[in-house]
XYZ file of C-alpha atoms in Angstrom:
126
model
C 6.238 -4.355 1.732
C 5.635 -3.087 -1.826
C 8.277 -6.095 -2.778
C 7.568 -8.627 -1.059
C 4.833 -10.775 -1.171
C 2.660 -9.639 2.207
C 0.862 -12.973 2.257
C 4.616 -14.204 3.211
C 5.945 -11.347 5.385
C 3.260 -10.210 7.252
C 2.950 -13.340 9.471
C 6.682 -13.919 9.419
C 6.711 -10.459 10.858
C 3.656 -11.384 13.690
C 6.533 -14.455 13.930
C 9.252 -12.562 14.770
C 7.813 -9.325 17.293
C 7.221 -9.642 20.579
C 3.928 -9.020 22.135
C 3.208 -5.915 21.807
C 5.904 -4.944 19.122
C 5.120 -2.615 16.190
C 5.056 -3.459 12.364
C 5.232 -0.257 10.682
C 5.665 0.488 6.641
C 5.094 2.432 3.679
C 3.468 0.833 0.396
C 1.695 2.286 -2.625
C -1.718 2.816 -2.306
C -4.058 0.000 -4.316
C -6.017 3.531 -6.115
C -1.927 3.589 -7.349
C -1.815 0.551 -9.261
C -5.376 0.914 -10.718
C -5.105 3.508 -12.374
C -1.887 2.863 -13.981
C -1.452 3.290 -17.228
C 0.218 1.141 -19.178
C 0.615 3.308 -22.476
C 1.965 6.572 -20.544
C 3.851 4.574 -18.100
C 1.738 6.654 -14.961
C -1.066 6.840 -13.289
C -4.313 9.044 -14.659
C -7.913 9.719 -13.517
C -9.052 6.326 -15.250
C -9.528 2.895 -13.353
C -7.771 0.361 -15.791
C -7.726 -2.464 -13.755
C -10.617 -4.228 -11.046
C -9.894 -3.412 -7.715
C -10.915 -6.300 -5.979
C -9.096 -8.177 -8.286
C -5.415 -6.605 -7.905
C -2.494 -8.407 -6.245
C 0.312 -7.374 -7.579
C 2.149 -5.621 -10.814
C 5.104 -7.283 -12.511
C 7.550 -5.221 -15.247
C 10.623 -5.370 -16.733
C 12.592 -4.326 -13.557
C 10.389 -5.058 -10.328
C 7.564 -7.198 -9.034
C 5.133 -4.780 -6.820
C 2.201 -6.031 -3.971
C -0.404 -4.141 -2.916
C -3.660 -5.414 -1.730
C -7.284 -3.892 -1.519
C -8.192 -2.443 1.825
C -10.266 -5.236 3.120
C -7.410 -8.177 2.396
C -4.988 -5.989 4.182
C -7.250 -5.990 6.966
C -7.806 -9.647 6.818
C -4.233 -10.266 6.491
C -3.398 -8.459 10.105
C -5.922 -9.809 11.465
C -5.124 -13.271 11.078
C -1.473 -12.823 11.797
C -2.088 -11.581 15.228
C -2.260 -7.717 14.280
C -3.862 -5.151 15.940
C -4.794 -2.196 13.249
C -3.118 1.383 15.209
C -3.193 3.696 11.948
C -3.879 3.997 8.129
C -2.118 6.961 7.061
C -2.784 7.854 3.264
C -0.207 10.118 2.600
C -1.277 14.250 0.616
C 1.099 16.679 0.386
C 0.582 19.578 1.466
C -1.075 22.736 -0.903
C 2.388 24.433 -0.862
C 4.373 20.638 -1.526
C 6.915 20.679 -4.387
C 8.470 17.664 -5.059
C 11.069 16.033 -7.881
C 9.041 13.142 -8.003
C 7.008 13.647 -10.454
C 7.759 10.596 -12.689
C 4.767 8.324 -12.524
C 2.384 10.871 -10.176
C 1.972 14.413 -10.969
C 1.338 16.747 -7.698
C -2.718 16.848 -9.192
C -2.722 13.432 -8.895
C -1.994 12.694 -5.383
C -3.567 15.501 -3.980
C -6.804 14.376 -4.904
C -5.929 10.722 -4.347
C -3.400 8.997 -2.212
C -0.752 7.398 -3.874
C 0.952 5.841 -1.057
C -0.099 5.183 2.597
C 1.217 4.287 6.033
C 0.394 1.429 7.733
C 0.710 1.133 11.623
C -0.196 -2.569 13.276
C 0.943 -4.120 16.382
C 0.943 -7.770 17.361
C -1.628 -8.243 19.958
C -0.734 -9.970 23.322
C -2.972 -13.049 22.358
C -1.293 -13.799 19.073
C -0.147 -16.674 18.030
C-alpha cells in the first residue's frame, strides 16, 4: 500500500475479495512521514509537516501514501471493510536490527514507524 495510491486500491481490493475475504498489509506509519526530515534525510523528534494535511511523499526514486488515522478509517469503511486489527509495529527492548537508515532503534521504540493493518470485506458490501 505504501505505493500505491489507497484511494485507488483499497476499493479495487473490496472489488476483488469475496465476502468475507481478508485485506491485510504493512505501510509506514503517518507519525513516519511527519517527522521526516528533509535536511538529514530521516525521521527526528520534530513534526515538520501537518498531519491532517499529509497524503503522500514524492522523491527522487519513489512516490509514498500514507494517510492519517481517521481517512484510513473512512476509506474501509466506504469500501465495504470491516476494521479486524491496527497493529503499530515496536521492537522489542532486546531488537537489533540493520535497518537503521532513516529510523534509529530510539526512534521507533517510542513511536511506531510502521503498522499493520487487518480489514475484511463485510458480507453487505458492495
Amino acid at each position: 500500500m505504501t505505493f500505491a495510491d489507497p484511494y485507488r486500491t483499497v476499493p479495487e481490493a473490496a472489488r476483488l475479495l469475496r465476502e468475507g475475504g481478508l485485506l491485510a498489509f504493512s505501510a509506514e506509519t503517518p507519525l513516519h512521514f511527519i517527522c521526516w526530515n528533509c535536511e538529514t534525510n530521516s525521521v527526528d523528534d520534530t513534526l515538520h509537516e501537518t498531519y491532517f494535511d499529509h497524503r503522500q511523499s514524492v522523491d527522487a526514486s519513489s512516490v509514498c501514501f500514507s494517510l492519517p488515522y481517521g481517512a484510513w478509517i473512512e476509506l474501509f469503511r466506504r469500501s465495504g471493510f470491516i476494521i479486524e486489527d491496527l497493529i503499530e509495529l515496536r521492537p522489542p527492548i532486546d531488537a537489533r536490527s540493520t535497518y537503521t537508515e532513516f529510523v534509529s532503534y530510539e526512534w521507533a521504540r517510542k513511536w511506531p514507524a510502521e503498522h499493520i493493518w487487518r480489514v475484511r470485506r463485510s458480507d453487505s458490501a458492495l
